[in-house]
Short mmCIF file of C-alpha atoms in Angstrom, two decimals:
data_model
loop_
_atom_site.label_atom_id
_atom_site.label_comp_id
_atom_site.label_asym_id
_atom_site.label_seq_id
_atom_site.Cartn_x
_atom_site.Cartn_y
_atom_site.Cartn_z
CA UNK A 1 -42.62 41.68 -52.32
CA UNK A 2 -45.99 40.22 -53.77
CA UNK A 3 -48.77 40.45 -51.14
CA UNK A 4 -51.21 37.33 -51.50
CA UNK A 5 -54.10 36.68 -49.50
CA UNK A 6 -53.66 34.30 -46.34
CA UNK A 7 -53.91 30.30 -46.91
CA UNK A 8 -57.19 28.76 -46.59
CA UNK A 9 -59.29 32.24 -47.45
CA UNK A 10 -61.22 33.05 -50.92
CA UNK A 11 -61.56 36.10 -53.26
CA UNK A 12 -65.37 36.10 -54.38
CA UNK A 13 -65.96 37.74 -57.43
CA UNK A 14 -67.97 37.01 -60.76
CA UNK A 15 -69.39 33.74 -61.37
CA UNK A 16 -68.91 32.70 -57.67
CA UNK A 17 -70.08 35.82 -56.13
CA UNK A 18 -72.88 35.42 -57.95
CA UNK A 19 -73.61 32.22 -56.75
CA UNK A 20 -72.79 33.09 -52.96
CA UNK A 21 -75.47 35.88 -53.31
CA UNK A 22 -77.88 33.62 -54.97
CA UNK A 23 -77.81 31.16 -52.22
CA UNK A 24 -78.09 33.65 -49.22
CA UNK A 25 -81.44 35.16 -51.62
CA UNK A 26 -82.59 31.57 -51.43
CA UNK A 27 -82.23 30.90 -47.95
CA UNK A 28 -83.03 34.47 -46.89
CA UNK A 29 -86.52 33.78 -49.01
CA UNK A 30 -87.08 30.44 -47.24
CA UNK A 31 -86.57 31.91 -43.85
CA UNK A 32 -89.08 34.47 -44.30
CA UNK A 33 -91.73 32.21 -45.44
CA UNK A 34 -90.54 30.21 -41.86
CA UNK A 35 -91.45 33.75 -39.89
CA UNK A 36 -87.33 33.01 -39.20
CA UNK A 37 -85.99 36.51 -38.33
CA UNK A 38 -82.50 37.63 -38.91
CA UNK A 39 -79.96 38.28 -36.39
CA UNK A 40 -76.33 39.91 -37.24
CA UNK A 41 -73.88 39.23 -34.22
CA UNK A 42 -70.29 40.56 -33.78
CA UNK A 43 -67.46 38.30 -35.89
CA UNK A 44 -65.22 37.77 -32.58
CA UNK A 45 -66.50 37.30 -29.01
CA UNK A 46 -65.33 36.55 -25.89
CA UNK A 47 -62.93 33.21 -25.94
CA UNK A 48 -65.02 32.31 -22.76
CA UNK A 49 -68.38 31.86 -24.92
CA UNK A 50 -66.51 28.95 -27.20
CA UNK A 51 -65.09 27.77 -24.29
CA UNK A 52 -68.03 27.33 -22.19
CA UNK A 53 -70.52 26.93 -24.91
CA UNK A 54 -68.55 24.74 -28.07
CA UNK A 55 -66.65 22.72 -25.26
CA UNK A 56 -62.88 22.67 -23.85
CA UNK A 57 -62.59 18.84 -24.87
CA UNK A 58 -63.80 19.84 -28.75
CA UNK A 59 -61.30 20.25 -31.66
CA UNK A 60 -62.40 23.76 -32.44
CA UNK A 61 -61.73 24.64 -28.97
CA UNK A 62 -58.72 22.78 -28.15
CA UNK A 63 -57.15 22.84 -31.83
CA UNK A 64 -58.87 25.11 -34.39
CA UNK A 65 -59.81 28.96 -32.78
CA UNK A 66 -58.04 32.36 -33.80
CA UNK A 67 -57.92 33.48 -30.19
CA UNK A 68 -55.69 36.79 -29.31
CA UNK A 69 -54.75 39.39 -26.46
CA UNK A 70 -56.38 42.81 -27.05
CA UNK A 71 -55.03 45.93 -25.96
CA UNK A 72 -57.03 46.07 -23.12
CA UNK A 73 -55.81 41.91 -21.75
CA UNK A 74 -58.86 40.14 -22.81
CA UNK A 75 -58.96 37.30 -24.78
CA UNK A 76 -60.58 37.75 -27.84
CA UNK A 77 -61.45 34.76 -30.28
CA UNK A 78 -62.58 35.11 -34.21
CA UNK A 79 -66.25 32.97 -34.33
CA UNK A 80 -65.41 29.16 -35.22
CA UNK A 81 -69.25 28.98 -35.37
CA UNK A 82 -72.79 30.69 -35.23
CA UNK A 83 -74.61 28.67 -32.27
CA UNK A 84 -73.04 30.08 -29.47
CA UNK A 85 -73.26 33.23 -30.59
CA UNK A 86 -77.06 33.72 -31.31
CA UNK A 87 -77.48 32.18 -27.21
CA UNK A 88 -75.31 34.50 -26.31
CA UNK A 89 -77.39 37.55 -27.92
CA UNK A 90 -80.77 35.09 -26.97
CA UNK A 91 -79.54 35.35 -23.64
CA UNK A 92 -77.85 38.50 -23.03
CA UNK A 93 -81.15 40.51 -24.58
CA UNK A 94 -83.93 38.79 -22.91
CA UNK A 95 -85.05 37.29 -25.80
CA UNK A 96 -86.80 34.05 -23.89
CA UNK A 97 -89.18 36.61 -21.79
CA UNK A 98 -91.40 35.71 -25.53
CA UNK A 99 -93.63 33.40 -25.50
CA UNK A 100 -93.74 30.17 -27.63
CA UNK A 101 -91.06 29.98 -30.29
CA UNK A 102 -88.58 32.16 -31.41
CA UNK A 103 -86.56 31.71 -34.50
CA UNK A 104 -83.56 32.98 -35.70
CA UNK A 105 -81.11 32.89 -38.73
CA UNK A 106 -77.51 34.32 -39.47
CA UNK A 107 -75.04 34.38 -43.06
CA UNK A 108 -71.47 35.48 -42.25
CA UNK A 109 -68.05 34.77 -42.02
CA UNK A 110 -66.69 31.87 -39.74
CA UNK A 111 -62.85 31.57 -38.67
CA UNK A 112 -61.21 27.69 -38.29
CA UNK A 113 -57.61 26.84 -38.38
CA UNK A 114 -57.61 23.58 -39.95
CA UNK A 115 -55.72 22.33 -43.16
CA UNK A 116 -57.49 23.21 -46.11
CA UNK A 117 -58.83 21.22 -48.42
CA UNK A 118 -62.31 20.64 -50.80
CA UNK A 119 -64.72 22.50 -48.85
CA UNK A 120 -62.83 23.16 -46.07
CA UNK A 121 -61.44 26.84 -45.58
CA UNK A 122 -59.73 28.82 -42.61
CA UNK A 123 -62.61 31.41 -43.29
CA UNK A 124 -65.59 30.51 -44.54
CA UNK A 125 -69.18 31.39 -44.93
CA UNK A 126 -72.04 29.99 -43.09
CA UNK A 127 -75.99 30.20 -43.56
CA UNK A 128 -77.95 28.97 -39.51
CA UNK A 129 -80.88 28.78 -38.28
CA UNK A 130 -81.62 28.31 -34.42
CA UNK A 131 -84.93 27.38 -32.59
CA UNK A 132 -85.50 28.41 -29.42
CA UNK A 133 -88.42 27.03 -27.14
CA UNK A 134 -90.63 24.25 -26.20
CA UNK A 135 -88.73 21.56 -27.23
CA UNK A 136 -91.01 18.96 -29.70
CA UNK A 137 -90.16 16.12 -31.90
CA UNK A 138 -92.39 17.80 -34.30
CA UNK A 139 -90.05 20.67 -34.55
CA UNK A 140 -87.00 18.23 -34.95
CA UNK A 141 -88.37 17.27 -37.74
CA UNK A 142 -89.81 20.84 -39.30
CA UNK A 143 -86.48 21.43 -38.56
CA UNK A 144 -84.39 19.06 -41.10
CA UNK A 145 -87.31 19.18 -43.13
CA UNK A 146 -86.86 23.04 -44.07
CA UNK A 147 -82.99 21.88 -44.32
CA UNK A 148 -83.87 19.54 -47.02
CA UNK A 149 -86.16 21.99 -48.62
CA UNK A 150 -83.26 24.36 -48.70
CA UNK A 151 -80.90 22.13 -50.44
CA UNK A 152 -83.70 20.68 -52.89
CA UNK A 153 -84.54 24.74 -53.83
CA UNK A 154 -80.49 24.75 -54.78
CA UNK A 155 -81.19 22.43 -57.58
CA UNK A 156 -78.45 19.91 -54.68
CA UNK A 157 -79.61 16.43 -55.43
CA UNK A 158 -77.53 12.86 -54.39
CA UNK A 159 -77.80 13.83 -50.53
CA UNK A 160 -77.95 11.45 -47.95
CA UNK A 161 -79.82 12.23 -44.45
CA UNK A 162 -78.29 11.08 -41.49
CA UNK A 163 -80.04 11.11 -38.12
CA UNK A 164 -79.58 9.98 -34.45
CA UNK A 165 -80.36 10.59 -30.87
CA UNK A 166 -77.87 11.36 -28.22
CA UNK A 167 -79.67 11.47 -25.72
CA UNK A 168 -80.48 13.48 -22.78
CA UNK A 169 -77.92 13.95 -19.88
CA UNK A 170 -78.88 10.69 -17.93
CA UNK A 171 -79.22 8.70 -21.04
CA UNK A 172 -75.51 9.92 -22.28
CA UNK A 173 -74.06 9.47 -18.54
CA UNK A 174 -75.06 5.87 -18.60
CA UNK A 175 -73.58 5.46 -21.84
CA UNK A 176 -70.11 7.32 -21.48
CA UNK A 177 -69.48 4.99 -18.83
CA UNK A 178 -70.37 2.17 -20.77
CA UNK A 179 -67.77 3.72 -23.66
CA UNK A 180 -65.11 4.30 -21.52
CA UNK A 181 -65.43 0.89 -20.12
CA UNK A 182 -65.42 -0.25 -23.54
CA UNK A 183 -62.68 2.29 -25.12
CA UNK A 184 -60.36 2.14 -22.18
CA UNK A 185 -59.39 -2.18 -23.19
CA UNK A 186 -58.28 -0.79 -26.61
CA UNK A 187 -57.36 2.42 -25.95
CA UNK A 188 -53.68 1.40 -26.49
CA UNK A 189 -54.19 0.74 -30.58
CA UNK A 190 -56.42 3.77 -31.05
CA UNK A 191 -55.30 7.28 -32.46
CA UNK A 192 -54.11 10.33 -30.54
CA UNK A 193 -57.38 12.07 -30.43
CA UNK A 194 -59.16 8.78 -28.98
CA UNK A 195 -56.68 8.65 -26.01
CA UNK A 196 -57.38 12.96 -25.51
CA UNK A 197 -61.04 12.19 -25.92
CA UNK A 198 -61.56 9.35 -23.33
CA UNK A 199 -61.95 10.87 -20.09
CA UNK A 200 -63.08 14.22 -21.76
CA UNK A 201 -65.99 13.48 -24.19
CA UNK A 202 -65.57 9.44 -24.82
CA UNK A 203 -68.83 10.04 -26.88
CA UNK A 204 -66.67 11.97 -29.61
CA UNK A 205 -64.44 8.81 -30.25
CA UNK A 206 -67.24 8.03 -32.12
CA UNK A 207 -67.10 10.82 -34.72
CA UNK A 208 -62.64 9.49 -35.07
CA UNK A 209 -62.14 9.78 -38.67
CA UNK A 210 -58.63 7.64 -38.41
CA UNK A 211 -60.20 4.51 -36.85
CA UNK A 212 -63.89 4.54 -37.68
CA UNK A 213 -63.33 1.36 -39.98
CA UNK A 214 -61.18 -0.42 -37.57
CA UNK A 215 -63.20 -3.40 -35.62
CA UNK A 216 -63.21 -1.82 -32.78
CA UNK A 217 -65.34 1.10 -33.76
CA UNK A 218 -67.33 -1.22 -35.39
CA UNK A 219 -68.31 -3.23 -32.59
CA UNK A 220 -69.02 0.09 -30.15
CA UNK A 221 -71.79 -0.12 -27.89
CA UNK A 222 -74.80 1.30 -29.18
CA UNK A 223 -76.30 4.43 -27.90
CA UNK A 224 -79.81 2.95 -28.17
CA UNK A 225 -79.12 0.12 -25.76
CA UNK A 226 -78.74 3.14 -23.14
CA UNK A 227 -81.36 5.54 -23.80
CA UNK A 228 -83.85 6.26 -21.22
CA UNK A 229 -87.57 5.37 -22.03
CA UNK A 230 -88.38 8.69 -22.56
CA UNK A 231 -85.74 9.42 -25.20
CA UNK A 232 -86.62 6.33 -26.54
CA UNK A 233 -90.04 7.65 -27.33
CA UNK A 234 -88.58 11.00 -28.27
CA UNK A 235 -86.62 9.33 -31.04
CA UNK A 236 -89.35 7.09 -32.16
CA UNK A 237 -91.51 10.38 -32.75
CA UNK A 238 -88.95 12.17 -34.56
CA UNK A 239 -88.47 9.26 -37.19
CA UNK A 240 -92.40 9.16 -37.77
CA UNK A 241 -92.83 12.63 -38.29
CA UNK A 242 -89.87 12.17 -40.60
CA UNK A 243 -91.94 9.66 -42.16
CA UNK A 244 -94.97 11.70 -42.63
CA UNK A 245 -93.05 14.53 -44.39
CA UNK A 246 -91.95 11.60 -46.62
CA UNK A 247 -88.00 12.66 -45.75
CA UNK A 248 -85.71 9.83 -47.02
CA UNK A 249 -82.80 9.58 -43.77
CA UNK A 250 -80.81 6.63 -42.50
CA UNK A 251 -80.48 6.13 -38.76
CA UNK A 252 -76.48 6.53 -38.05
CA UNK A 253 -75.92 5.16 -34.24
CA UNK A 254 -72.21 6.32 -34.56
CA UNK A 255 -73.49 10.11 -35.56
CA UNK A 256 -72.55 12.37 -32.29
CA UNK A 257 -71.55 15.20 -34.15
CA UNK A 258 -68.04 17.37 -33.02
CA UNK A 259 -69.68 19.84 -30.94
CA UNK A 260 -70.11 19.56 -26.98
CA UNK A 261 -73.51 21.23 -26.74
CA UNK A 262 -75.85 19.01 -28.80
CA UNK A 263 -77.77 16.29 -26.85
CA UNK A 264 -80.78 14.40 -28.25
CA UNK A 265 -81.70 14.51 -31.88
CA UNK A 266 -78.57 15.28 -34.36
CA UNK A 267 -78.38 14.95 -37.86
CA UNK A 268 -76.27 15.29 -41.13
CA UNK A 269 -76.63 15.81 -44.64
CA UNK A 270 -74.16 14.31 -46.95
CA UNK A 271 -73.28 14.86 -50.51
CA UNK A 272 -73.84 10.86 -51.79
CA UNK A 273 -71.96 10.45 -55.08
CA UNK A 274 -69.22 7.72 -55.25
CA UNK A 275 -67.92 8.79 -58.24
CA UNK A 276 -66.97 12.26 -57.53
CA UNK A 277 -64.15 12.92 -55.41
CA UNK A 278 -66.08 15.03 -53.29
CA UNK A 279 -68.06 12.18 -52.02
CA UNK A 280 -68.77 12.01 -48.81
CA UNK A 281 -68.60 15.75 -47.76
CA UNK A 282 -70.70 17.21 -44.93
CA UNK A 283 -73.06 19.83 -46.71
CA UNK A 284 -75.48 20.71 -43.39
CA UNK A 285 -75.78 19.54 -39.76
CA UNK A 286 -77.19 20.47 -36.88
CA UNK A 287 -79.23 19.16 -33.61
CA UNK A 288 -80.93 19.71 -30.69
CA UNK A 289 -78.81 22.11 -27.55
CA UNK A 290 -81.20 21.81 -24.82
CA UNK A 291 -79.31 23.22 -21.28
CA UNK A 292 -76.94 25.59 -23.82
CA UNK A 293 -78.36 28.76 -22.71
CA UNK A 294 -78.36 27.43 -18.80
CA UNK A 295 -74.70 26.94 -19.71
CA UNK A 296 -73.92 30.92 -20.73
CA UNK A 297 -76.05 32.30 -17.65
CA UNK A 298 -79.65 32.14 -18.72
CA UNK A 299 -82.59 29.98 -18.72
CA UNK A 300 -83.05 26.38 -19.26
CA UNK A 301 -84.14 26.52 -22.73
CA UNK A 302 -84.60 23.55 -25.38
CA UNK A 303 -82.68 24.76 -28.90
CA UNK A 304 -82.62 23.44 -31.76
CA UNK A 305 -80.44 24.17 -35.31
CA UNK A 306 -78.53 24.27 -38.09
CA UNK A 307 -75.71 25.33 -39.81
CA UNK A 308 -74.40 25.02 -43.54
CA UNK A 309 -71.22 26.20 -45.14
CA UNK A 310 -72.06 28.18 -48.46
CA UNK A 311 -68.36 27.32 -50.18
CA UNK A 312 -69.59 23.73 -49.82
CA UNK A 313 -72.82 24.27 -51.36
CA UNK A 314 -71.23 26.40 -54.56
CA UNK A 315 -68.75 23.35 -54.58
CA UNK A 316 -71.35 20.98 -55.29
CA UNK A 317 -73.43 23.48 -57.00
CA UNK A 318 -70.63 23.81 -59.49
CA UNK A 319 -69.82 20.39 -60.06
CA UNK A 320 -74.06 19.34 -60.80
CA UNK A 321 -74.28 22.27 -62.89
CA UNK A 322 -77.35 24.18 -61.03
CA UNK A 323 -75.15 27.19 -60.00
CA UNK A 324 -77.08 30.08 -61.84
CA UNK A 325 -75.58 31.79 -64.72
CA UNK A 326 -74.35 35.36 -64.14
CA UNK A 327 -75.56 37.37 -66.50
CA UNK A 328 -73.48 40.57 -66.96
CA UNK A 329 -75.20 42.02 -70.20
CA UNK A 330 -76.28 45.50 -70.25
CA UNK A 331 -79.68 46.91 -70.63
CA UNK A 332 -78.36 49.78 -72.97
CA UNK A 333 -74.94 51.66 -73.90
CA UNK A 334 -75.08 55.36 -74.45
CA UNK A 335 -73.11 56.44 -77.77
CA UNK A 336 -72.51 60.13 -78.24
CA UNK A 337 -71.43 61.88 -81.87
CA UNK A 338 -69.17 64.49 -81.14
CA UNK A 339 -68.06 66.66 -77.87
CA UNK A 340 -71.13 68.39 -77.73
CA UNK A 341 -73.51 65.67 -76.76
CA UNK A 342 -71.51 63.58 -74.23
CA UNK A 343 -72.91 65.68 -71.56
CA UNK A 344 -76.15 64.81 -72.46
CA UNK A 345 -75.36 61.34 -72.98
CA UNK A 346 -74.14 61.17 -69.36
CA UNK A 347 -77.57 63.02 -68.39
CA UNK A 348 -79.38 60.26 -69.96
CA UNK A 349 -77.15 57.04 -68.83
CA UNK A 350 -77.87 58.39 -64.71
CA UNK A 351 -81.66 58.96 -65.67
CA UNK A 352 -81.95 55.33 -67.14
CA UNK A 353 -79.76 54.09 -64.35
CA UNK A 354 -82.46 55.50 -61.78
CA UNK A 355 -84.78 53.41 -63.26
CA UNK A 356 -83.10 50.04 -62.32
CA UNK A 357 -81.81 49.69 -65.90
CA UNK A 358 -77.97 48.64 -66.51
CA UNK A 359 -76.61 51.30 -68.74
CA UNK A 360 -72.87 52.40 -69.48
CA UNK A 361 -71.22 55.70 -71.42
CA UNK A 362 -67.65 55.88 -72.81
CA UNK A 363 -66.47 59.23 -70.39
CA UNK A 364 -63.71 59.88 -73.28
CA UNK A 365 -63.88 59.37 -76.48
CA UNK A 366 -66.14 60.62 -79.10
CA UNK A 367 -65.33 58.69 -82.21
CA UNK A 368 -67.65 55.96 -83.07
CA UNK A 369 -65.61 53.10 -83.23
CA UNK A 370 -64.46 52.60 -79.54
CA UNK A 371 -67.58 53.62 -78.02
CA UNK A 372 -69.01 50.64 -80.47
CA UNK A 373 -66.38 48.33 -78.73
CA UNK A 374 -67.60 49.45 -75.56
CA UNK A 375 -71.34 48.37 -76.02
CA UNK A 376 -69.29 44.93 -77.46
CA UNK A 377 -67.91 44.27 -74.36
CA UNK A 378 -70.80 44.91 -71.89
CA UNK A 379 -73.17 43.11 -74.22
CA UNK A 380 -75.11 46.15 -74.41
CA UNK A 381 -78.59 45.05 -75.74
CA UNK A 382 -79.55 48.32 -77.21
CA UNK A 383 -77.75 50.47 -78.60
CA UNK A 384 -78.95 54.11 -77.80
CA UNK A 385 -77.32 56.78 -80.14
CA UNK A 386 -77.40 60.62 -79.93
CA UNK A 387 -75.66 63.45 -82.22
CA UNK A 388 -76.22 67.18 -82.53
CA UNK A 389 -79.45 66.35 -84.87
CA UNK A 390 -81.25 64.39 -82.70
CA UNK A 391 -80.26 66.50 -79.58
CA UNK A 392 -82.02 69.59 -81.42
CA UNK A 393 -84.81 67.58 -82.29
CA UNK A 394 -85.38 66.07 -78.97
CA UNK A 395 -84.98 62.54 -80.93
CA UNK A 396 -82.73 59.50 -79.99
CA UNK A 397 -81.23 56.30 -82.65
CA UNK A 398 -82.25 53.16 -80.74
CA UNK A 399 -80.78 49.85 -82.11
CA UNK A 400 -81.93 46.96 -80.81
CA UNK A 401 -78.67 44.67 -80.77
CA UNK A 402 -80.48 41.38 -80.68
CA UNK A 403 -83.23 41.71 -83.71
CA UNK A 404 -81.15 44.70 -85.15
CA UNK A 405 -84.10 47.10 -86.19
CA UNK A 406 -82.86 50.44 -85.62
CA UNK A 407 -85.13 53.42 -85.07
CA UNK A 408 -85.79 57.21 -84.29
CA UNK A 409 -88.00 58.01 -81.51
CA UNK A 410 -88.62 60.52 -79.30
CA UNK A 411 -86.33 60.53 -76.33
CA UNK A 412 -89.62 61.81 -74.24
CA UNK A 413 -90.23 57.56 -74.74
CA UNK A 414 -87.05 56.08 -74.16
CA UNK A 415 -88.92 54.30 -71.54
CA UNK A 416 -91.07 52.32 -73.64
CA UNK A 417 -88.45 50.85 -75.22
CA UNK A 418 -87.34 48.73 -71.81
CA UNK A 419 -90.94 48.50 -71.16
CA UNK A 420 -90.59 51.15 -68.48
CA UNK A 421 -93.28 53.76 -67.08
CA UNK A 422 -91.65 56.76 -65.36
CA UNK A 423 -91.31 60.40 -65.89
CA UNK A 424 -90.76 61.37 -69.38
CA UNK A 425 -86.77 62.55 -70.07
CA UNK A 426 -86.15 65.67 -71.90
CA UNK A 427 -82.99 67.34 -73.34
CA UNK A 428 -81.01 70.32 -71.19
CA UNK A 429 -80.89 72.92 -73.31
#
C-alpha cells in the first residue's frame, strides 16, 4: 500500500524551500534590527492554554484543534496558534519582572483542522511577533508599521490595511448588548455559526463569512457609537500615528478578528488584486491582548502582535514573481584521471568545502566522460582537473566553465581562483 502524506500538509523542498528559508532570513533580519528576540516554545501544550487563552466560543477551539489523551490522562492539544503560547512562557518564566518593553518573535509549525484550500493548510507555518508592556498607541502603530515593512521587504505589493478598535472591556460590554439586542430579531435567517455565536461572543457574528453581504450585517450597529471616551481617543491616536508613518489603511468597523483575546486596536492585511483568484486572502493580522496574561495566571499586562502564515506569503510571492531564484550551481567539480588520484581529489573537494565553497567529486568512476556529466548536472562553474602529472608536480587544470580559459596553476593557489584567502593546500604524498 502507497503511504502519502496526510491531507492538508506540504513537502518543502527546492524552489519552495528556498523561498520558506528566504522569508524566515528576512523576517529574522527585521526582528533584530527591532531588538525583537527569539523565543522557541513546545509544538503542543496543554488543551487548557487554548481553552482559556484562544476562547471556548472560538472556531479553533470549538471546531479546528488536534487535541488527544496522553499516556499519562492529560489532554494534550497540537498549537492552532503562537499567542498563547509565548504568554504562557511570558508568564510562566517571569518574564514581566523587566522593565519597559519586551519583545518577542517565533517561526514554526501551527496545527488547524479546517478544509484546505489556497493558503489554507492543516499544518502550516507561521512567522509572530508579540509586545509585551506599557500599552501605547504609538506602539500600535510601530507595530503594523514593521508588519508592512515586512511584507514591502518581500517584494508583496497590492495589500490592503485594515484597522479597527474593539474596544476595551466596558466599551465591548455596552456593545454586545447592543448586538445581541440587534442579532437576536434576525437571528432566525442567519447561519449556524451566528445562532452558536450569540450568547457566546455576539461580537464574532461580525467576522460570519456566509452572511456578511446580507442586509442585516450591513446595517449592524457600529462599534464606534459604543466606545468609551477614552478608547475613542485611543483610536484617534493610533490612526494619526498611522498617518505620520504615511501607512495607507482603511478603517473596517466590521473587523473583530476570530480570536477571543484581542480587545482594542486589531488589524488585517489583505492581498488586494481582483483579478487573481487569490483575492481577498488574509496575508497578516494581529491586535492588541491586554488582560491575556491576567487570563493564564499572571499579571495584568497590555500585549500587542502579530502573526503571518509563510505558505500564504510564498503563494503570493509566487504568483508576483518576487520569490528568489534558487540557485543550485556549484562553485567547482573535482575530476580525477585514473584510480590513483581520486583520493586526492576527495582530499581536495572536503578542503574546498571547508572553505564555504560548493564543490562535488564522482566517488566511482574514473573515466572522463561521466565525471564530465557530473559537473553538467551540478552546473559546476569550474572545472578543477587532476591526473598523475599534475599530482607529482603539485599542479591542478582549472577550467573556468563560464569564459572557458583553461589553465595550470599551482594547487598551493587554488584559493585565488574563488577569490579565497586561507591556508595554502598541498598534495599527500
Amino acid at each position: 500500500m502507497k503511504v502519502s502524506k496526510i491531507k492538508g500538509t506540504l513537502d518543502y523542498f527546492g524552489e519552495q524551500l528556498n523561498t520558506y528559508r528566504y522569508i524566515e532570513g528576512v523576517a529574522k533580519e527585521i526582528c533584530n534590527s527591532h531588538g525583537i528576540k527569539e523565543v522557541m516554545l513546545p509544538t503542543f501544550e496543554a488543551t487548557e492554554l487554548f481553552a482559556r487563552g484562544v476562547g471556548e466560543g472560538s472556531d479553533i477551539v470549538s471546531k479546528e484543534m488536534y487535541t488527544f489523551v496522553d499516556r499519562s490522562n492529560r489532554s494534550i492539544t497540537l498549537r492552532p496558534e503562537g499567542t498563547a503560547g509565548v504568554t504562557r512562557w511570558f508568564v510562566e518564566n517571569k518574564m514581566y519582572i523587566n522593565p519597559g518593553l519586551s519583545k518577542y518573535f517565533y517561526v514554526g509549525p501551527m496545527f488547524r483542522y479546517e478544509r484546505p484550500q489556497a493558503g489554507r493548510y492543516r499544518e502550516f507555518r507561521q512567522f509572530g511577533v508579540e509586545a509585551f508592556g506599557p500599552g501605547s498607541a504609538y506602539l500600535d502603530a510601530d507595530i503594523i508599521c514593521f508588519a508592512d515593512s515586512f511584507l514591502k521587504k518581500l517584494g508583496i505589493k497590492n495589500v490592503k490595511v485594515l484597522v479597527n478598535n474593539i474596544g476595551s472591556k466596558q466599551s465591548r460590554a455596552n456593545y454586545e448588548k447592543v448586538l445581541v439586542e440587534y442579532f437576536t430579531k434576525n437571528i432566525d435567517s442567519m447561519c449556524a455559526d451566528c445562532k452558536n455565536r450569540l450568547l457566546k461572543n455576539p461580537l464574532r457574528i461580525l467576522d460570519c463569512k456566509v452572511d456578511k453581504e446580507t442586509e442585516i450585517m450591513k446595517n449592524a450597529p457600529k462599534i464606534s457609537d459604543y466606545l468609551i471616551e477614552e478608547d475613542k481617543e485611543y483610536a484617534k491616536s493610533v490612526i494619526s500615528a498611522l498617518d505620520a508613518l504615511d501607512i495607507n489603511y482603511e478603517v473596517d468597523e466590521k473587523l473583530v478578528r476570530g480570536l477571543d483575546y484581542y480587545t482594542s486596536t486589531v488589524f488585517e492585511f489583505i492581498y488586494d488584486d481582483p483579478a487573481s483568484p487569490i483575492n481577498g486572502l488574509t496575508l497578516l493580522a494581529g491586535g492588541r491582548y491586554n488582560g491575556l496574561a491576567k487570563e493564564l495566571d499572571g499579571p495584568d499586562t497590555d500585549a500587542i502582535g502579530f502573526a503571518t502564515g509563510m505558505e500564504r506569503l510564498i503563494l503570493v510571492m509566487n504568483e508576483l514573481g518576487v520569490a528568489p531564484v534558487l540557485d543550485e550551481s556549484a562553485d567547482a567539480c573535482v575530476i580525477t584521471i585514473g584510480e590513483v588520484t581520486k583520493l586526492e581529489g576527495i582530499r581536495l573537494t572536503n578542503y574546498l568545502r571547508s572553505y564555504n565553497l560548493k564543490c562535488e567529486i564522482d566517488y566511482i568512476n574514473h573515466n572522463l566522460k561521466p565525471q564530465f556529466k557530473l559537473s553538467d548536472r551540478i552546473k559546476a562553474k569550474h572545472v578543477l582537473i587532476i591526473g598523475e602529472d599534475e599530482l607529482n608536480n603539485g599542479l591542478i587544470k582549472v577550467k573556468n566553465i563560464e569564459t572557458k580559459e583553461e589553465k595550470v596553476i599551482e594547487v598551493k593557489n587554488i584559493l585565488k581562483e574563488f577569490n579565497k584567502e586561507g591556508n595554502e593546500y598541498a598534495y599527500k604524498k
